[in-house]
Coordinates of C-alpha atoms in Angstrom, one line a residue:
M27 CA -28.9 10.5 71.6
E28 CA -27.6 13.8 72.7
A29 CA -25.3 15.4 70.1
T30 CA -21.7 16.2 71.0
V31 CA -21.1 20.0 71.2
I32 CA -17.7 20.8 69.8
I33 CA -16.3 24.3 70.2
D34 CA -13.1 25.3 68.4
L35 CA -10.8 27.9 69.9
P36 CA -8.0 28.6 67.4
D37 CA -4.8 30.4 68.4
T38 CA -6.0 30.8 72.0
S39 CA -4.6 30.6 75.6
T40 CA -5.4 28.5 78.6
R41 CA -7.1 31.5 80.1
G42 CA -9.4 31.8 77.1
I43 CA -10.2 28.0 77.3
A44 CA -10.9 28.2 81.1
K45 CA -13.3 31.2 80.5
K46 CA -15.1 29.3 77.8
L47 CA -15.5 26.3 80.0
V48 CA -17.1 28.4 82.7
Q49 CA -19.4 30.0 80.1
I50 CA -20.5 26.6 78.8
R51 CA -21.4 25.4 82.3
E52 CA -23.3 28.5 83.2
E53 CA -25.3 28.5 80.0
A54 CA -26.1 24.8 80.2
G55 CA -26.6 24.8 84.0
L56 CA -23.9 22.2 84.5
S57 CA -21.7 21.5 87.5
T58 CA -18.3 20.0 88.1
I59 CA -19.3 18.5 91.4
G60 CA -20.0 15.1 89.9
R61 CA -16.5 14.9 88.4
V62 CA -14.4 12.4 90.3
L63 CA -11.0 13.1 88.7
T64 CA -9.0 14.9 86.0
L65 CA -7.5 12.7 83.3
I66 CA -4.7 14.1 81.2
V67 CA -3.8 12.4 78.0
I68 CA -0.4 13.3 76.4
T69 CA 0.4 12.3 72.9
D70 CA 2.6 13.3 70.0
H71 CA 0.4 11.8 67.3
V72 CA -2.6 13.8 65.9
R73 CA -3.9 10.7 64.1
G74 CA -3.7 8.5 67.2
S75 CA -5.2 11.1 69.4
E76 CA -8.7 10.4 68.4
S77 CA -8.5 6.7 69.4
A78 CA -7.1 7.9 72.8
I79 CA -9.9 10.4 73.2
E80 CA -12.5 7.7 72.4
A81 CA -11.0 5.4 75.1
A82 CA -10.9 8.2 77.6
N83 CA -14.6 9.0 76.8
E84 CA -15.6 5.4 77.3
A85 CA -13.7 5.2 80.6
S86 CA -15.4 8.4 81.7
R87 CA -18.8 6.6 81.7
E88 CA -17.5 4.8 84.8
H89 CA -15.4 7.7 86.1
P90 CA -17.0 11.0 85.3
C91 CA -14.1 13.4 84.8
R92 CA -12.5 16.2 82.9
V93 CA -10.3 14.9 80.1
I94 CA -7.5 17.2 79.0
V95 CA -5.7 15.9 75.8
V96 CA -2.4 17.5 75.0
I97 CA -1.2 16.9 71.4
R98 CA 2.4 17.9 71.1
G99 CA 3.2 19.1 67.6
P100 CA 6.4 20.0 65.9
R101 CA 8.8 22.1 68.0
A102 CA 10.2 23.7 64.8
D103 CA 6.8 25.3 64.0
A104 CA 5.6 28.7 65.3
D105 CA 4.4 28.9 68.9
R106 CA 0.7 28.2 68.9
L107 CA -2.1 26.8 71.0
D108 CA -5.3 25.7 69.4
G109 CA -8.0 24.6 71.8
Q110 CA -11.2 22.5 71.4
I111 CA -13.9 21.7 74.0
R112 CA -16.3 18.8 73.6
V113 CA -19.3 18.1 75.8
G114 CA -22.3 15.8 75.6
G115 CA -22.9 12.9 73.3
D116 CA -19.8 11.0 72.4
A117 CA -17.9 12.8 75.1
G118 CA -19.4 10.4 77.6
A119 CA -19.5 11.6 81.2
A120 CA -16.6 13.9 80.6
E121 CA -15.7 17.4 79.6
V122 CA -13.0 17.0 76.9
V123 CA -10.5 19.7 76.4
V124 CA -8.1 19.2 73.5
L125 CA -4.9 21.3 73.4
R126 CA -3.0 21.2 70.1
T127 CA 0.4 22.7 70.6
S128 CA 3.4 23.6 68.4
G129 CA 6.7 25.4 68.9
A130 CA 7.7 26.3 72.5
M131 CA 4.1 25.5 73.5
A132 CA 4.8 21.8 72.8
S133 CA 7.2 21.7 75.7
Q134 CA 5.0 23.4 78.2
S135 CA 2.4 20.7 79.0
A136 CA 2.4 21.2 82.7
S137 CA 1.9 25.0 82.6
L138 CA -0.8 24.5 80.0
V139 CA -2.9 22.0 81.9
T140 CA -2.5 23.4 85.4
P141 CA -5.1 26.2 85.0
L142 CA -7.6 23.7 83.7
L143 CA -7.4 21.1 86.5
L144 CA -10.5 20.5 88.6
P145 CA -10.1 21.6 92.2
D146 CA -10.0 19.0 95.0
T147 CA -10.0 16.0 92.7
P148 CA -7.2 13.5 92.0
L149 CA -5.2 13.7 88.8
A150 CA -4.2 10.8 86.5
V151 CA -2.1 11.1 83.5
W152 CA -1.9 8.6 80.6
W153 CA 0.7 8.4 77.8
P154 CA -0.8 6.2 75.1
R155 CA 2.7 5.9 73.5
H156 CA 6.2 7.3 73.9
S157 CA 6.1 7.7 77.6
P158 CA 9.0 9.4 79.5
T159 CA 11.6 7.3 81.1
L160 CA 10.9 8.5 84.6
L161 CA 7.2 9.0 84.9
S162 CA 7.3 10.6 88.4
E163 CA 9.9 13.1 87.3
D164 CA 8.0 14.3 84.3
R165 CA 6.5 17.8 84.8
V166 CA 3.0 16.5 84.4
G167 CA 3.7 13.2 86.1
R168 CA 4.8 15.1 89.3
L169 CA 1.3 16.4 89.6
A170 CA -0.5 13.1 89.2
K171 CA -1.4 10.4 91.8
R172 CA -1.8 7.8 89.0
R173 CA 0.6 7.6 86.0
I174 CA -0.5 5.2 83.2
V175 CA 1.5 3.9 80.3
D176 CA 0.9 1.1 77.7
S177 CA 4.0 -0.9 77.2
D178 CA 2.3 -3.1 74.6
A179 CA 1.9 0.0 72.4
E180 CA 5.6 0.9 72.6
G181 CA 8.0 0.1 69.8
H182 CA 9.7 -2.7 71.8
P183 CA 7.6 -3.8 74.7
T184 CA 10.3 -5.8 76.5
D185 CA 12.6 -2.7 76.5
A186 CA 9.6 -0.7 77.7
L187 CA 9.1 -2.9 80.7
A188 CA 12.8 -2.7 81.6
K189 CA 12.5 1.1 81.4
R190 CA 9.4 1.0 83.7
A191 CA 11.1 -1.3 86.2
A192 CA 14.3 0.9 86.3
G193 CA 12.3 4.1 86.8
Y194 CA 9.3 2.8 88.9
S195 CA 7.7 5.0 91.5
P196 CA 4.5 4.3 93.5
G197 CA 1.5 5.4 91.5
D198 CA 3.0 4.1 88.2
T199 CA 0.9 1.5 86.3
D200 CA 0.5 -0.1 82.8
L201 CA -2.4 -1.0 80.6
A202 CA -0.5 -4.2 79.8
W203 CA -1.0 -5.2 83.5
A204 CA -4.8 -4.7 83.2
R205 CA -4.9 -6.9 80.1
I206 CA -4.0 -10.0 82.2
T207 CA -6.4 -9.4 85.1
H208 CA -8.7 -12.2 84.0
W209 CA -5.7 -14.6 83.5
R210 CA -4.4 -13.9 87.0
S211 CA -7.8 -14.4 88.5
L212 CA -8.2 -17.8 86.8
L213 CA -4.8 -19.0 87.8
A214 CA -5.1 -17.8 91.4
A215 CA -8.5 -19.5 91.7
T216 CA -7.0 -22.7 90.4
L217 CA -4.2 -22.7 92.8
D218 CA -6.6 -22.1 95.7
R219 CA -8.0 -25.6 95.1
P220 CA -6.4 -28.9 96.3
P221 CA -3.9 -30.4 96.0
F222 CA -2.0 -27.6 97.6
E223 CA 1.4 -28.5 96.2
R224 CA 4.4 -26.4 95.5
I225 CA 4.8 -25.1 91.9
T226 CA 8.2 -26.3 90.7
G227 CA 8.2 -24.9 87.2
A228 CA 6.3 -22.3 85.2
T229 CA 6.2 -21.3 81.5
V230 CA 4.3 -18.4 79.9
C231 CA 3.8 -18.4 76.2
G232 CA 2.5 -15.7 73.8
P233 CA 3.4 -13.4 71.0
E234 CA 7.1 -12.4 70.9
R235 CA 6.5 -8.7 71.6
A236 CA 3.8 -8.7 74.3
A237 CA 4.5 -6.8 77.5
S238 CA 1.4 -8.3 79.0
V239 CA 2.8 -11.8 78.7
D240 CA 6.1 -10.8 80.2
L241 CA 4.3 -9.1 83.1
A242 CA 2.3 -12.4 83.6
G243 CA 5.7 -14.1 84.0
G244 CA 6.9 -11.5 86.4
W245 CA 3.7 -11.9 88.4
L246 CA 4.2 -15.7 88.6
A247 CA 7.9 -15.2 89.6
S248 CA 6.9 -12.8 92.4
R249 CA 4.1 -15.1 93.7
L250 CA 5.9 -18.5 93.3
G251 CA 9.4 -17.5 94.1
I252 CA 10.8 -19.2 91.0
D253 CA 12.2 -18.2 87.6
V254 CA 9.7 -18.4 84.8
L255 CA 10.3 -19.5 81.2
R256 CA 9.1 -17.4 78.4
A257 CA 8.2 -19.0 75.1
V258 CA 6.8 -17.6 71.8
G259 CA 3.6 -19.2 70.5
P260 CA -0.1 -19.4 71.4
R261 CA -1.1 -17.7 74.6
M262 CA -0.7 -20.3 77.4
V263 CA 0.5 -20.7 81.0
V264 CA 1.9 -24.1 82.1
L265 CA 2.6 -24.7 85.8
E266 CA 4.3 -27.9 87.0
R267 CA 3.9 -29.6 90.4
A268 CA 4.5 -33.1 91.8
S269 CA 1.1 -34.5 90.8
G270 CA 1.3 -33.1 87.2
S271 CA 0.7 -29.9 85.3
I272 CA -1.8 -27.1 85.1
V273 CA -2.3 -25.7 81.6
L274 CA -4.4 -22.6 80.8
E275 CA -4.5 -22.1 77.1
Q276 CA -6.4 -19.6 75.0
I277 CA -8.4 -21.4 72.3
S278 CA -10.4 -18.6 70.9
A279 CA -10.9 -14.8 71.3
T280 CA -13.5 -15.5 74.1
S281 CA -12.5 -18.7 75.7
A282 CA -9.7 -20.8 77.2
E283 CA -9.2 -24.4 78.2
L284 CA -8.0 -25.4 81.6
R285 CA -6.3 -28.8 81.7
I286 CA -5.2 -30.3 85.1
T287 CA -3.5 -33.7 85.3
G288 CA -6.1 -36.3 86.4
Q289 CA -9.1 -34.1 85.6
A290 CA -11.3 -33.6 82.6
P291 CA -10.5 -30.4 80.6
T292 CA -12.8 -27.5 81.2
R293 CA -13.7 -24.4 79.2
V294 CA -13.5 -21.0 80.8
A295 CA -14.7 -17.6 79.4
L296 CA -12.1 -15.0 78.5
V297 CA -13.4 -11.4 78.3
G298 CA -11.8 -9.4 75.5
R299 CA -10.4 -6.2 77.0
S300 CA -10.3 -3.0 75.0
V301 CA -8.0 -0.1 75.8
A302 CA -11.0 1.7 77.4
D303 CA -11.7 -1.4 79.6
C304 CA -8.1 -1.4 80.8
L305 CA -8.0 2.3 81.3
S306 CA -11.2 2.1 83.4
E307 CA -9.6 -0.5 85.6
E308 CA -6.5 1.5 86.2
L309 CA -8.6 4.6 87.2
R310 CA -10.5 2.6 89.9
R311 CA -7.6 3.1 92.3
M312 CA -5.4 6.0 93.1
D313 CA -3.2 4.2 95.6
T314 CA -0.1 2.1 94.9
D315 CA -0.6 -1.3 93.3
G316 CA 1.9 -3.4 95.2
V317 CA 1.2 -6.5 93.2
Y318 CA 2.0 -4.8 90.0
A319 CA 5.2 -3.3 91.5
D320 CA 6.3 -6.9 92.5
A321 CA 5.5 -8.2 89.0
L322 CA 7.5 -5.4 87.5
A323 CA 10.4 -5.9 89.9
N324 CA 10.5 -9.6 89.0
H325 CA 10.3 -9.2 85.2
D326 CA 14.0 -10.0 85.0
R327 CA 13.3 -13.5 86.3
V328 CA 11.4 -14.2 83.1
I329 CA 13.8 -16.2 81.0
Y330 CA 13.3 -16.5 77.2
T331 CA 13.8 -20.0 75.9
S332 CA 16.6 -20.6 73.4
A333 CA 14.0 -20.8 70.6
S334 CA 12.6 -17.4 71.4
A335 CA 14.1 -14.0 70.9
R336 CA 13.4 -10.8 72.8

């Protein structure tokens, strides 16, 4: 396997990094023509930055891109920018540029990344944690067509969803939404089969602090036009209709059981989704995801049962 080339550029500037990128491409005979987008990753955590870089690298195998990782260090430290360039090997199909900042540099993400953007390609930005309240008003967020967060990774996912709903703009999305893609597909396919009866009640169940479960409830509320109960327990969705119930319950890491009144239970596969899988899905589209917007707008119709606490 090709080894990853890592070039450290201590106490540098974006001009110095850009010149080094050009030099690397010319020496290796590389081109940026195959890059389909620029992905910016913004994090405050040096330790967590490596896992974010790994996820971005994996996603780049489907979406060849330039990945720019901004690690915002202590504002009280001296002004400094340390750069690093990674190409080949574990960098996937990406050029990875890591910017470690401190002092005033830590507040200048937009001006730092702008000289490094690929021309004529869309821009996506991902905050693995600690996302801004208004994504579209963030200085980097303003530049992006796709703004990605992970509400499940925030300190209080339910509050994170409320923040996302209050500040939503077209182009915003959430890895918590991608985590329930398979669940939504299974439920939609089930409801597309007879009997075609109105759903009169719905309950979603899962861990107490799971934005993906709350979003599943918001999605059901938006599609069915009813309030949805939210319970704490094993991951499960229960839908009620005149002829009985539909229950989709996860029974292992890779499978679920579908139980429909009057029919024999069936096993269905559940594909585990890594952060990289979810990120890849959200990078497949640069337009507005109206279904996600509807689910987010209806998250307040998800009502926690008395036995469950937010």
